[in-house]
GROMACS .gro file of C-alpha atoms in nm:
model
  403
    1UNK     CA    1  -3.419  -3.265   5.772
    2UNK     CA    2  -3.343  -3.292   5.376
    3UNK     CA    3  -3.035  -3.097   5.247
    4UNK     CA    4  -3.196  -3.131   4.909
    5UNK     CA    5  -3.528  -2.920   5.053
    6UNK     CA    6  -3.267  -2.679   5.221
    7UNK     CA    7  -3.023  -2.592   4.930
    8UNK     CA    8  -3.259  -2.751   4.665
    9UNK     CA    9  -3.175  -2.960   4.331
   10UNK     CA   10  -2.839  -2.904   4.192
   11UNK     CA   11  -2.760  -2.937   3.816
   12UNK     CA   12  -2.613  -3.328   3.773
   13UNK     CA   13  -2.356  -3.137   3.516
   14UNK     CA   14  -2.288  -2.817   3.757
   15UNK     CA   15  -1.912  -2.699   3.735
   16UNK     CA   16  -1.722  -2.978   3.703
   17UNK     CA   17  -1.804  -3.245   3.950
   18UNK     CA   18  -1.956  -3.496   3.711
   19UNK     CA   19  -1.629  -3.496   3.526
   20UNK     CA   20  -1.566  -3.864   3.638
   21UNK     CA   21  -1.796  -4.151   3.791
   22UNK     CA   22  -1.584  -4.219   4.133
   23UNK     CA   23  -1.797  -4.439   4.343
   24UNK     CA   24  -1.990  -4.294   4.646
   25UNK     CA   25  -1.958  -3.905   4.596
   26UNK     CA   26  -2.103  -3.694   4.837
   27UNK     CA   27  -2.422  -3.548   4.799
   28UNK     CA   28  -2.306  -3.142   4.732
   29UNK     CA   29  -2.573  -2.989   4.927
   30UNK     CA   30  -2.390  -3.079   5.240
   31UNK     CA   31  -2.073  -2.938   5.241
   32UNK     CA   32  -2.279  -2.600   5.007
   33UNK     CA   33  -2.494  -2.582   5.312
   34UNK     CA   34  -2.200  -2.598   5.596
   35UNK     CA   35  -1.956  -2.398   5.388
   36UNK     CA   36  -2.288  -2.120   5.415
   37UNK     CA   37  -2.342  -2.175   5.807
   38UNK     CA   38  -2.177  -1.913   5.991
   39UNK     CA   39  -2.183  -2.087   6.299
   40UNK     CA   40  -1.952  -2.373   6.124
   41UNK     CA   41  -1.728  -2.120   5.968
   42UNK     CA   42  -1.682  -1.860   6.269
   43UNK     CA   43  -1.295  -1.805   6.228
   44UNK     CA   44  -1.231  -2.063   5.980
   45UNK     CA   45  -0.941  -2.009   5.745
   46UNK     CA   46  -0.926  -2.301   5.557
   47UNK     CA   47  -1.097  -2.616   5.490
   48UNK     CA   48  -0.922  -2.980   5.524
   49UNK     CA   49  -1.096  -3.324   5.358
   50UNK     CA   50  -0.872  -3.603   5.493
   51UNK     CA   51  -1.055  -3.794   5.251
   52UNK     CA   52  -1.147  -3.596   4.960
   53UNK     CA   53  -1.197  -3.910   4.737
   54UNK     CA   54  -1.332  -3.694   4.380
   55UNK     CA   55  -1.307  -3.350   4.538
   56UNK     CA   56  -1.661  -3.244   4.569
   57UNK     CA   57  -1.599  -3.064   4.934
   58UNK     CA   58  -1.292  -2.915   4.770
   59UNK     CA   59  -1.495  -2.761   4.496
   60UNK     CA   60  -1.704  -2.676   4.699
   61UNK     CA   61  -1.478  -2.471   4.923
   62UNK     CA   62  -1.308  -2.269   4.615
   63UNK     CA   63  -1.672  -2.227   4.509
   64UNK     CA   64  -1.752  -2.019   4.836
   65UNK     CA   65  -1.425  -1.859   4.812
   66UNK     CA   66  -1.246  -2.078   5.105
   67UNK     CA   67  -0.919  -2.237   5.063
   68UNK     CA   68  -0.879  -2.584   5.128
   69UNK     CA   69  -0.683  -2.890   5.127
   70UNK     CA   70  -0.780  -3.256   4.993
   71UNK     CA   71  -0.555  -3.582   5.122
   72UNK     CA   72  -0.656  -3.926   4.972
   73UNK     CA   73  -0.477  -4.228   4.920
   74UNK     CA   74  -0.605  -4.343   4.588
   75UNK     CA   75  -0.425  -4.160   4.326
   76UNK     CA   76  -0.674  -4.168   4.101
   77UNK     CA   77  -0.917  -3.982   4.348
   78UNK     CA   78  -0.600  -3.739   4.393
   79UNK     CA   79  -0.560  -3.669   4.030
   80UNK     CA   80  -0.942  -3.619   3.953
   81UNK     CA   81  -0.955  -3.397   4.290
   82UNK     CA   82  -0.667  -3.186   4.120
   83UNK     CA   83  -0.824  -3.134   3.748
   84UNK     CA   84  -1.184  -3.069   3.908
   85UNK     CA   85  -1.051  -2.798   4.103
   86UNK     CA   86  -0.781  -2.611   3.923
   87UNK     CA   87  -0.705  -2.421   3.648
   88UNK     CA   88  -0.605  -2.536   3.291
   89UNK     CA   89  -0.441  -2.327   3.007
   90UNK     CA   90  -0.717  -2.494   2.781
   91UNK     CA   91  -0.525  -2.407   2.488
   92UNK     CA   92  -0.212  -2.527   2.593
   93UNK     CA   93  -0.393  -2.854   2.714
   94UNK     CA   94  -0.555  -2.902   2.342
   95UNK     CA   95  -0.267  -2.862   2.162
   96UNK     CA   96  -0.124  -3.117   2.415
   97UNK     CA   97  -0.394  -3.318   2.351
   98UNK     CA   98  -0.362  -3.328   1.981
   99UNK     CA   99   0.008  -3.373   1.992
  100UNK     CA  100  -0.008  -3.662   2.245
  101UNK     CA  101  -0.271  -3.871   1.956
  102UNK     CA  102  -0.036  -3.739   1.664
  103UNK     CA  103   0.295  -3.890   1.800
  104UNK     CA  104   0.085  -4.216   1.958
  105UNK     CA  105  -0.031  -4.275   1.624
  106UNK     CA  106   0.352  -4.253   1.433
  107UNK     CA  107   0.481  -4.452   1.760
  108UNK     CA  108   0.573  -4.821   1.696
  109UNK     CA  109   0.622  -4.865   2.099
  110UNK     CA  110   0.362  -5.008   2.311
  111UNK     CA  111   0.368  -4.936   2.660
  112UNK     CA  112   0.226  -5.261   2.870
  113UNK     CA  113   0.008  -5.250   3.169
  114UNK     CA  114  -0.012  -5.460   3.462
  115UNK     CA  115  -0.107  -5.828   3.341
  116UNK     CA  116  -0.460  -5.809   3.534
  117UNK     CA  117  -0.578  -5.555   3.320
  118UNK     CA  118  -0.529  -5.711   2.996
  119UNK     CA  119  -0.811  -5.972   3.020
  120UNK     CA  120  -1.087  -5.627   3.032
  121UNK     CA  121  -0.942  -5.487   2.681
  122UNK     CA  122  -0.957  -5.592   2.309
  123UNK     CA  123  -0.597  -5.617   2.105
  124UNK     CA  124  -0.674  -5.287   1.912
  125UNK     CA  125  -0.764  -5.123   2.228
  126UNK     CA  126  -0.467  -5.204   2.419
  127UNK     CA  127  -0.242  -5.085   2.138
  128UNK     CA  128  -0.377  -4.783   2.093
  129UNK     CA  129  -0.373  -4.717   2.528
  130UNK     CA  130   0.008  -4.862   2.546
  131UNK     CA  131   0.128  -4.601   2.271
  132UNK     CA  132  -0.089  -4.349   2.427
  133UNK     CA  133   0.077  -4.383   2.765
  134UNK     CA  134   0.424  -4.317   2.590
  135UNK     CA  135   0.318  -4.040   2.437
  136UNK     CA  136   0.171  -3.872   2.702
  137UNK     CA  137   0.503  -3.966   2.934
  138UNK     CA  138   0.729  -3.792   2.669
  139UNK     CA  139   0.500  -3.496   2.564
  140UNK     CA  140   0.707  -3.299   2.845
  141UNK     CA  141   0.356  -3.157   3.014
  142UNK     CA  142   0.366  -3.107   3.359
  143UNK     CA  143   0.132  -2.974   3.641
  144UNK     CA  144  -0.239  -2.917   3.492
  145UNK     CA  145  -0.178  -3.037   3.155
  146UNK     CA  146  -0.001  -3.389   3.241
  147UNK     CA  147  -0.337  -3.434   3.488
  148UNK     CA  148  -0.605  -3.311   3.202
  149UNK     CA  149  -0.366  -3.543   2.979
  150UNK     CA  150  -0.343  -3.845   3.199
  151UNK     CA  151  -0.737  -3.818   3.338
  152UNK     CA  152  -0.814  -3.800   2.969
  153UNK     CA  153  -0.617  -4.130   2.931
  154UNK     CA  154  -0.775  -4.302   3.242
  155UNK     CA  155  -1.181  -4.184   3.124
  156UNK     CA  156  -1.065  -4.371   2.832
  157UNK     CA  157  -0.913  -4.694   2.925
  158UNK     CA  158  -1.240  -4.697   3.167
  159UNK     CA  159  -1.527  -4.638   2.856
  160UNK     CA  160  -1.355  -4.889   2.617
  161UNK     CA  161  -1.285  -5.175   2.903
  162UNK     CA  162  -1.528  -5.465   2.817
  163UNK     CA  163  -1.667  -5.419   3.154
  164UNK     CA  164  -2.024  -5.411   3.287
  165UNK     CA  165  -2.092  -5.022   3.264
  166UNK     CA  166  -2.359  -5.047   3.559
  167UNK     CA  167  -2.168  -5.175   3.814
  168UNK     CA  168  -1.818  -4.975   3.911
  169UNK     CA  169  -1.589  -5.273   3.946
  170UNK     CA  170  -1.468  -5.461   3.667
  171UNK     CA  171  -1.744  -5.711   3.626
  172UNK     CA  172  -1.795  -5.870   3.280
  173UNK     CA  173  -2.115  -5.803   3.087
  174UNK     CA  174  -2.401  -6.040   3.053
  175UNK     CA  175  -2.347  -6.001   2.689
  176UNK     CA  176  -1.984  -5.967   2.544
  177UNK     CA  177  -1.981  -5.624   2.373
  178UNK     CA  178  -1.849  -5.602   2.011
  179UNK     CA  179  -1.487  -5.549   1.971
  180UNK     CA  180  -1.337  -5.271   1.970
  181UNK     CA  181  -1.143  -5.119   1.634
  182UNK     CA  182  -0.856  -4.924   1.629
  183UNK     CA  183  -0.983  -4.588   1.466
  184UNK     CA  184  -1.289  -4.599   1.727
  185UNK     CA  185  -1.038  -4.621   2.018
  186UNK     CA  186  -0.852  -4.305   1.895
  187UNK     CA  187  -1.180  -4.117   1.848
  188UNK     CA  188  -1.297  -4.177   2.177
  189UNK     CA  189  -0.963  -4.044   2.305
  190UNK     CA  190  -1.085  -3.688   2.090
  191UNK     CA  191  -1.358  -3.703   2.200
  192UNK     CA  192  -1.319  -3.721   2.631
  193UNK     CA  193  -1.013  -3.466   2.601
  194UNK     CA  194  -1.284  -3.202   2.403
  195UNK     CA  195  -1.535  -3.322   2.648
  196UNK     CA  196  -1.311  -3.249   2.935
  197UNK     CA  197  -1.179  -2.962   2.837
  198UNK     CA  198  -1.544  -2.806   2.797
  199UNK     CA  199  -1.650  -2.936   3.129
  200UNK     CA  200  -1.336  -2.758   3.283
  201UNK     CA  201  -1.458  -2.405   3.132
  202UNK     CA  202  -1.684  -2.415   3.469
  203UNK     CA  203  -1.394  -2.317   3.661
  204UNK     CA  204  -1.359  -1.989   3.468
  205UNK     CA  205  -1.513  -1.695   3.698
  206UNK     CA  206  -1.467  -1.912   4.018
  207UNK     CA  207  -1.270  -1.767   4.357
  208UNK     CA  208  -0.913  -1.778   4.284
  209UNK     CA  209  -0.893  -2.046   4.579
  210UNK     CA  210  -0.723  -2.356   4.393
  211UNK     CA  211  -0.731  -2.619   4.693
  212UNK     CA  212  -0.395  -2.795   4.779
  213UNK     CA  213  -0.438  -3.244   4.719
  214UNK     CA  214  -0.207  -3.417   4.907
  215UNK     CA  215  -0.126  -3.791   4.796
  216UNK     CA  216  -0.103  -3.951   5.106
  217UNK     CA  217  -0.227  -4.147   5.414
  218UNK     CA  218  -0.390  -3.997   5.683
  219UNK     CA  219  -0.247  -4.222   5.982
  220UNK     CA  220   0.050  -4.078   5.912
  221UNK     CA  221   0.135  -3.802   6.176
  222UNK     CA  222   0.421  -3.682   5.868
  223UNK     CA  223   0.086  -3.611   5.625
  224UNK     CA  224  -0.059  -3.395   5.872
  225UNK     CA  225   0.263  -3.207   5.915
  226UNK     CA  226   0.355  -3.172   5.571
  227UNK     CA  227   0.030  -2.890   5.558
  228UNK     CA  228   0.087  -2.543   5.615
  229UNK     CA  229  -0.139  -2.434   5.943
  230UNK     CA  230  -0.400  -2.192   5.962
  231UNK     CA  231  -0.743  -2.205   6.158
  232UNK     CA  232  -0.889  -2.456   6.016
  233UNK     CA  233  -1.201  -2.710   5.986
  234UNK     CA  234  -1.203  -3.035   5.891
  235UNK     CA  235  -1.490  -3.111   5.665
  236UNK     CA  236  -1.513  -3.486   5.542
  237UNK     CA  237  -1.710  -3.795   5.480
  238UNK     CA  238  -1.463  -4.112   5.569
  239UNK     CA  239  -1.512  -4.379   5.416
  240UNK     CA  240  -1.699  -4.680   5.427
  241UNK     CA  241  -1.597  -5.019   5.654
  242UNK     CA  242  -1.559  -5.183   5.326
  243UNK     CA  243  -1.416  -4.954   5.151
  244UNK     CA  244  -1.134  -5.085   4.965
  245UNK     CA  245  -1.398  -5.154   4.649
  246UNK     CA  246  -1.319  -4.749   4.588
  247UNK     CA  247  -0.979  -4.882   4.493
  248UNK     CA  248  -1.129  -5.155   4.293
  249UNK     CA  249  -1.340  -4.980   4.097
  250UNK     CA  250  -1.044  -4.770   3.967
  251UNK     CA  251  -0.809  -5.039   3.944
  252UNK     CA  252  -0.810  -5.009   3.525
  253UNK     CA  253  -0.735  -4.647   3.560
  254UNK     CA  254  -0.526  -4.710   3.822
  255UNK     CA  255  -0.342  -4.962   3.579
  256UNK     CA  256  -0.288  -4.751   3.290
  257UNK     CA  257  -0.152  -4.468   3.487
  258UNK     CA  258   0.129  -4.682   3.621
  259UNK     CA  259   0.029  -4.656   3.990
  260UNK     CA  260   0.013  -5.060   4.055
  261UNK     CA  261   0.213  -5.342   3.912
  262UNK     CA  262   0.141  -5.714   3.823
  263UNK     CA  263   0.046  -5.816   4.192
  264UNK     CA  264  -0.274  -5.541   4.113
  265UNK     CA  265  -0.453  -5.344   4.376
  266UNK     CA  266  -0.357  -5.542   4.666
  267UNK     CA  267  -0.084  -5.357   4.769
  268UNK     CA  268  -0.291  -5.036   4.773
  269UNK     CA  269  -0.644  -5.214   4.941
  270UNK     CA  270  -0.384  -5.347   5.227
  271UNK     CA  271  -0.310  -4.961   5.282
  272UNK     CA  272  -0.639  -4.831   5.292
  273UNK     CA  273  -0.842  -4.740   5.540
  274UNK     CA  274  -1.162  -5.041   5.545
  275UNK     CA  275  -1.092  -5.327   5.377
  276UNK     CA  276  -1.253  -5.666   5.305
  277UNK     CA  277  -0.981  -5.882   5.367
  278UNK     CA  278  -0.746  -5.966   5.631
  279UNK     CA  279  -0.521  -6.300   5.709
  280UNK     CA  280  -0.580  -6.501   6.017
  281UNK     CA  281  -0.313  -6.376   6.191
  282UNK     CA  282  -0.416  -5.999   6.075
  283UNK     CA  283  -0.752  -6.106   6.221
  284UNK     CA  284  -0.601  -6.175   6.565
  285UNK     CA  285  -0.353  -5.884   6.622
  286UNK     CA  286  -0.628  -5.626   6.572
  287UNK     CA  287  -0.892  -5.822   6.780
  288UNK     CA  288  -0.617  -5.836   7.025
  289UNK     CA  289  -0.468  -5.439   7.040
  290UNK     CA  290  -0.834  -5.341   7.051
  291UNK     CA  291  -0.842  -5.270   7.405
  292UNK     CA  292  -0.726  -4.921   7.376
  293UNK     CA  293  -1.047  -4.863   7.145
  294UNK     CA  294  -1.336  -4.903   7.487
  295UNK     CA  295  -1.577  -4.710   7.332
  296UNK     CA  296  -1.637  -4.949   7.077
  297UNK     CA  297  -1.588  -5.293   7.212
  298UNK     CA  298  -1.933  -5.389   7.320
  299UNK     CA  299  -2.013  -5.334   6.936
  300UNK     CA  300  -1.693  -5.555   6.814
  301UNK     CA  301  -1.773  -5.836   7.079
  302UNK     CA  302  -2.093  -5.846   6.889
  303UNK     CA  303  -1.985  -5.899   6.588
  304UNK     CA  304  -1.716  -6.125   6.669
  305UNK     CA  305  -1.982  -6.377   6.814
  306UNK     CA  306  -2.121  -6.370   6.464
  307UNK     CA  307  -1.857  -6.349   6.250
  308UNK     CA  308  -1.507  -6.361   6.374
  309UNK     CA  309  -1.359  -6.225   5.994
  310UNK     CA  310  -1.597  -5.882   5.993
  311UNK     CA  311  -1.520  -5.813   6.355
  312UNK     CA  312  -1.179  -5.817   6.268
  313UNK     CA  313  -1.205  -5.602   5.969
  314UNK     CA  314  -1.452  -5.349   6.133
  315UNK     CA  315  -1.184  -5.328   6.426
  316UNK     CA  316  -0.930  -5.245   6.215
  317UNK     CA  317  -1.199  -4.953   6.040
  318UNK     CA  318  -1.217  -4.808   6.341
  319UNK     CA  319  -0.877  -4.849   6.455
  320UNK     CA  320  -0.756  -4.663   6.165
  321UNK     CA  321  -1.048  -4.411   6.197
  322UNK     CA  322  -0.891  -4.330   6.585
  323UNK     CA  323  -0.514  -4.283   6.434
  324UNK     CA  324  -0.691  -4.047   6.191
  325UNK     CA  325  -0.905  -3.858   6.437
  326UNK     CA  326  -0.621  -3.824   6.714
  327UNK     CA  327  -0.411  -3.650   6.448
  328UNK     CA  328  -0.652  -3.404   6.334
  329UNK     CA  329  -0.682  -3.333   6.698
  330UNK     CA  330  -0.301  -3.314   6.760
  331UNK     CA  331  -0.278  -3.005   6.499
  332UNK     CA  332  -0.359  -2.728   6.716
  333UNK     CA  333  -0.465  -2.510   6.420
  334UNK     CA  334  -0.814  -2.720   6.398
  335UNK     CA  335  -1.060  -2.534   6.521
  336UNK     CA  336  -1.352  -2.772   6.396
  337UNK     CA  337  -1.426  -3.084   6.287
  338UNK     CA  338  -1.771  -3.217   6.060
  339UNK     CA  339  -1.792  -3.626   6.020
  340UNK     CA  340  -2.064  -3.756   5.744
  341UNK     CA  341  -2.142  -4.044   5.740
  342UNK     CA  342  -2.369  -4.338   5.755
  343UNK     CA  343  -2.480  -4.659   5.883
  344UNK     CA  344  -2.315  -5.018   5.755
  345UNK     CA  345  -2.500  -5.322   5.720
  346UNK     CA  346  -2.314  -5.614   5.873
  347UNK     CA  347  -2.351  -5.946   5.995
  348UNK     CA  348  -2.737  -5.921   5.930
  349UNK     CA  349  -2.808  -5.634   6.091
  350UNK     CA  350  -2.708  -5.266   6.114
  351UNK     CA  351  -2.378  -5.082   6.289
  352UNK     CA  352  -2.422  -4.753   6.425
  353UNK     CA  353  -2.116  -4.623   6.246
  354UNK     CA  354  -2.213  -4.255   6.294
  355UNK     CA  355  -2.247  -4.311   6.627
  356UNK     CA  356  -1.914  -4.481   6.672
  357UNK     CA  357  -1.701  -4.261   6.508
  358UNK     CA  358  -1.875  -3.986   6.735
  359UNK     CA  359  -1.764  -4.160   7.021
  360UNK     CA  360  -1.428  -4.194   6.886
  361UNK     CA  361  -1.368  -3.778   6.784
  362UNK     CA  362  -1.497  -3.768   7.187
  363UNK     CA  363  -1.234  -4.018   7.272
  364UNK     CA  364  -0.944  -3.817   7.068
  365UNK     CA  365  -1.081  -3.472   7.288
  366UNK     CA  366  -1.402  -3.285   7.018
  367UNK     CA  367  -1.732  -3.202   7.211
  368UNK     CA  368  -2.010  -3.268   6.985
  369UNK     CA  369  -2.209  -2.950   6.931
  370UNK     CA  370  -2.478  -3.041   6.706
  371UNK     CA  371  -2.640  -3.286   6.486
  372UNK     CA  372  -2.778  -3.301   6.161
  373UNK     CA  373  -2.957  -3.618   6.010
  374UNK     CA  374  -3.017  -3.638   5.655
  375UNK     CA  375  -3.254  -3.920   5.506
  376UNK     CA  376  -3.152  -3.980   5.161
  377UNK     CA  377  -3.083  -4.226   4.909
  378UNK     CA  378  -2.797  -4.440   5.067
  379UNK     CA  379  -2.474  -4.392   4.858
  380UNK     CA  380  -2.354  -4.800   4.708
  381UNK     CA  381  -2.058  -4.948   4.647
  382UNK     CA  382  -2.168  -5.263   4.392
  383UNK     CA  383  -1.922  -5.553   4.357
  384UNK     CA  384  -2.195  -5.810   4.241
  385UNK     CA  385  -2.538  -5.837   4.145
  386UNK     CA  386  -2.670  -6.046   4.382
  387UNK     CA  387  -2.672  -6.063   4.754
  388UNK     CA  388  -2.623  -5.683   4.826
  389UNK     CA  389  -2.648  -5.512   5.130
  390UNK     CA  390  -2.902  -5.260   5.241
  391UNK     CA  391  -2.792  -4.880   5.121
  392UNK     CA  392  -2.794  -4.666   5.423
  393UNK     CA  393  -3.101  -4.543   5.528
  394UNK     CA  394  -2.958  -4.191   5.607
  395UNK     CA  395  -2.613  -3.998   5.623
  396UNK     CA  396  -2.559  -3.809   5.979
  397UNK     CA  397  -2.361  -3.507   5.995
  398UNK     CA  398  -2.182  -3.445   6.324
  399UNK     CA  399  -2.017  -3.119   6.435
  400UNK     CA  400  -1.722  -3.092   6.667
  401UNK     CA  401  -1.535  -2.773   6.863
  402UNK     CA  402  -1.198  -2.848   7.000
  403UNK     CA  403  -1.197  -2.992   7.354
   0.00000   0.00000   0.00000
C-alpha cells in the first residue's frame, strides 16, 4: 500500500511543518490517514508522540481536532514542536522581533557560544549572533514569543554557518563560501522572523487543540507521570539505531541557544536513545544485561559475530526501546499504541527493526492487530558523502490494543 495514493500529495509548504529542516520527518500522510481511521481512534482522547522530534504527528493531531502530547529529548526538536503547533500574538512577536535587532545592534556585549561552534562562523557573523542572544535573553518575552524569538535565532545561526547546506551535519563545503558581512547577517535575521511569522499564519482557523511538548526522556517512568491521563494512543515513529546524528545535525542551534557547553553534544548523544558510540566497557555491560531482552538475542548474537561495537550499540537501541515500551504500557490510560518505522542497514546486511520492536511492544503486553507496509523513499540521516548506507526500502506501521 502507498499512503501517498491513499491521502494523496500534500503541499511541501502546508501549515507550518516546513518551518525548519529537522532531519528524518515523517512522511504526514501517515499519522493524516490514522488520525482519520476510526478503528484507530475508537475511544481515543488524546494522542501521545514519545518522540515527536519536529512535531509533524502533533500538528497533525490539532489539525483533526485531537489533543495531544509531544516528549523529545532534543530541545531543539522541543522548541520547533512548540512554535509549529501553537499560537503566536504575531504582533506582539514582530514588535519583539524588531526590538530584539534594535537593542542587539546599540549592544557592545557579545554573548559567546560553546568553543566547537566557532570554527562554522565568520567574525562578523558571530558578533552579530552573540549580541543577538543577549538581546533576546533580556527582551523579557516569554512563552510563544521567546520560542518564535529564539527559533528565529537558531534558523539563523544554521543559514549563515559555513556549512555544507546539503548534508544536515556540520560538514564543510567543497568550496569555502564568501564571508559573511555584518549588515547581511542582520538582514537575514529580518528576514527568517517575517518569514516565520508568515508561515505561522497557517495556524489561524485550526482546532483550538494546542498539543502539550514535554522536554524530557522517555525511560524515565517520572516523564510518563508528569502527563495528565486520559484514554489515550500512542502514535510515534522512534527513532533510528543510529540516531544520535539528529542531535548532531542541530548541534549549531543547539549551541546558540545555550543548551550544550564546551564539551558539545556529547553529553546529550550519551542520553539519547541510539547512538554511535559506546566505550569498551559500555560495550560489555549491555551485551551482558541483555538476557532479559530474549526476543531479540538471536539477532544481537548475529551481529556480535560480525561486529562486536554495532551489536553493542544496537543492544542498547533496543534496550532503551523496551524501557520505553514497558512504560507506555504501565500507564493504564493507553488504550493503543502505532510504531513506524523501518528497516536499518547494518553490518552488511539488513535488521528487521520493525519486526523487533514488534516483538518487543508483545514482550511489554500489546497484541498486534494489524499491519500496514508502506514502500517509500527511505528517510536519511547523512554524516558523509561517501560510504552511506542503504535508505530503507519501506516504513511499516504496526498497530497495538492493550493486552
Amino acid at each position: 500500500m502507498s499512503f501517498r495514493e491513499l491521502v494523496g500529495s500534500l503541499p511541501a509548504e502546508e501549515l507550518t511543518h516546513a518551518i525548519h529542516p529537522y532531519p528524518a520527518r515523517l512522511l504526514r500522510q501517515i499519522p493524516r490517514y490514522l488520525l482519520a481511521d476510526d478503528s484507530i481512534m475508537d475511544g481515543v482522547e488524546a494522542v501521545i508522540d514519545p518522540f515527536c522530534g519536529s512535531g509533524t504527528v502533533l500538528l497533525e493531531a490539532r489539525r483533526a481536532s485531537v489533543s495531544s502530547i509531544g516528549i523529545d529529548q532534543n530541545p531543539v526538536a522541543a522548541l520547533v514542536s512548540r512554535v509549529k503547533t501553537q499560537d503566536l500574538n504575531r504582533a506582539l512577536a514582530a514588535r519583539a522581533a524588531v526590538d530584539v535587532v534594535r537593542s542587539a545592534k546599540q549592544s557592545r556585549q557579545i554573548w559567546e557560544p560553546p568553543k566547537f561552534a566557532t570554527r562554522w562562523f565568520d567574525p562578523a557573523a558571530l558578533s552579530v549572533l552573540g549580541r543577538l542572544v543577549i538581546s533576546i535573553g533580556r527582551s523579557g518575552t516569554t512563552g510563544a514569543e521567546r520560542d518564535y524569538l529564539d527559533l528565529c535565532l537558531a534558523l539563523l545561526a544554521r543559514q549563515i554557518a559555513a556549512t555544507d547546506k546539503h548534508i544536515p551535519v556540520p560538514v564543510s563545503p567543497k568550496e569555502r563560501a564568501p564571508a559573511v558581512m555584518t549588515r547581511d547577517v542582520w538582514a537575514a535575521f529580518e528576514r527568517i522572523s517575517a518569514t516565520l511569522a508568515g508561515r505561522l499564519e497557517a495556524l489561524d482557523g485550526l482546532p483550538d487543540r494546542e498539543p502539550v511538548v514535554v522536554e524530557g526522556d522517555v525511560r524515565s517512568a517520572e516523564v510518563w507521570s508528569s502527563i495528565p491521563q486520559r484514554d489515550e494512543l500512542i502514535l510515534t515513529s522512534p527513532p533510528y539505531g543510529a540516531a544520535q546524528k539528529y542531535v548532531r545535525s542541530t548541534s549549531l542551534e543547539l549551541a546558540w541557544l545555550g543548551k550544550i557547553t564546551n564539551a558539545g553534544t556529547a553529553g546529550l548523544e550519551r542520553g539519547s536513545i541510539g547512538r554511535e558510540h559506546l566505550s569498551r566497557s559500555t560495550q560489555a555491560a549491555t551485551l551482558e544485561r541483555l538476557g532479559r531482552l530474549s526476543v531479540i538475542q538471536d539477532e544481537i548474537d548475529r551481529l556480535r559475530d560480525i561486529n562486536v561495537r554495532r551489536a553493542a550499540i544496537y543492544a542498547a537501541y533496543f534496550d532503551d526501546m523496551a524501557l520505553v515500551l514497558n512504560n507506555a504500557h504501565d500507564r493504564q490510560s493507553v488504550r493503543r499504541l502505532v510504531l513506524i518505522s523501518g528497516p536499518n542497514h547494518v553490518c552488511g546486511s539488513e535488521l528487521d527493526t520493525p519486526k523487533l520492536l514488534a516483538d518487543l511492544a508483545e514482550s511489554s503486553g500489546f497484541k498486534p492487530t494489524h499491519v500496514y507496509r508502506d514502500r517509500i523513499r527511505g528517510r536519511s540521516l547523512l554524516t558523509t558523502r561517501r560510504g552511506l548506507a542503504p535508505a530503507a526500502r519501506y516504513e511499516q506501521v504496526e498497530v497495538f490494543e492493550r493486552g
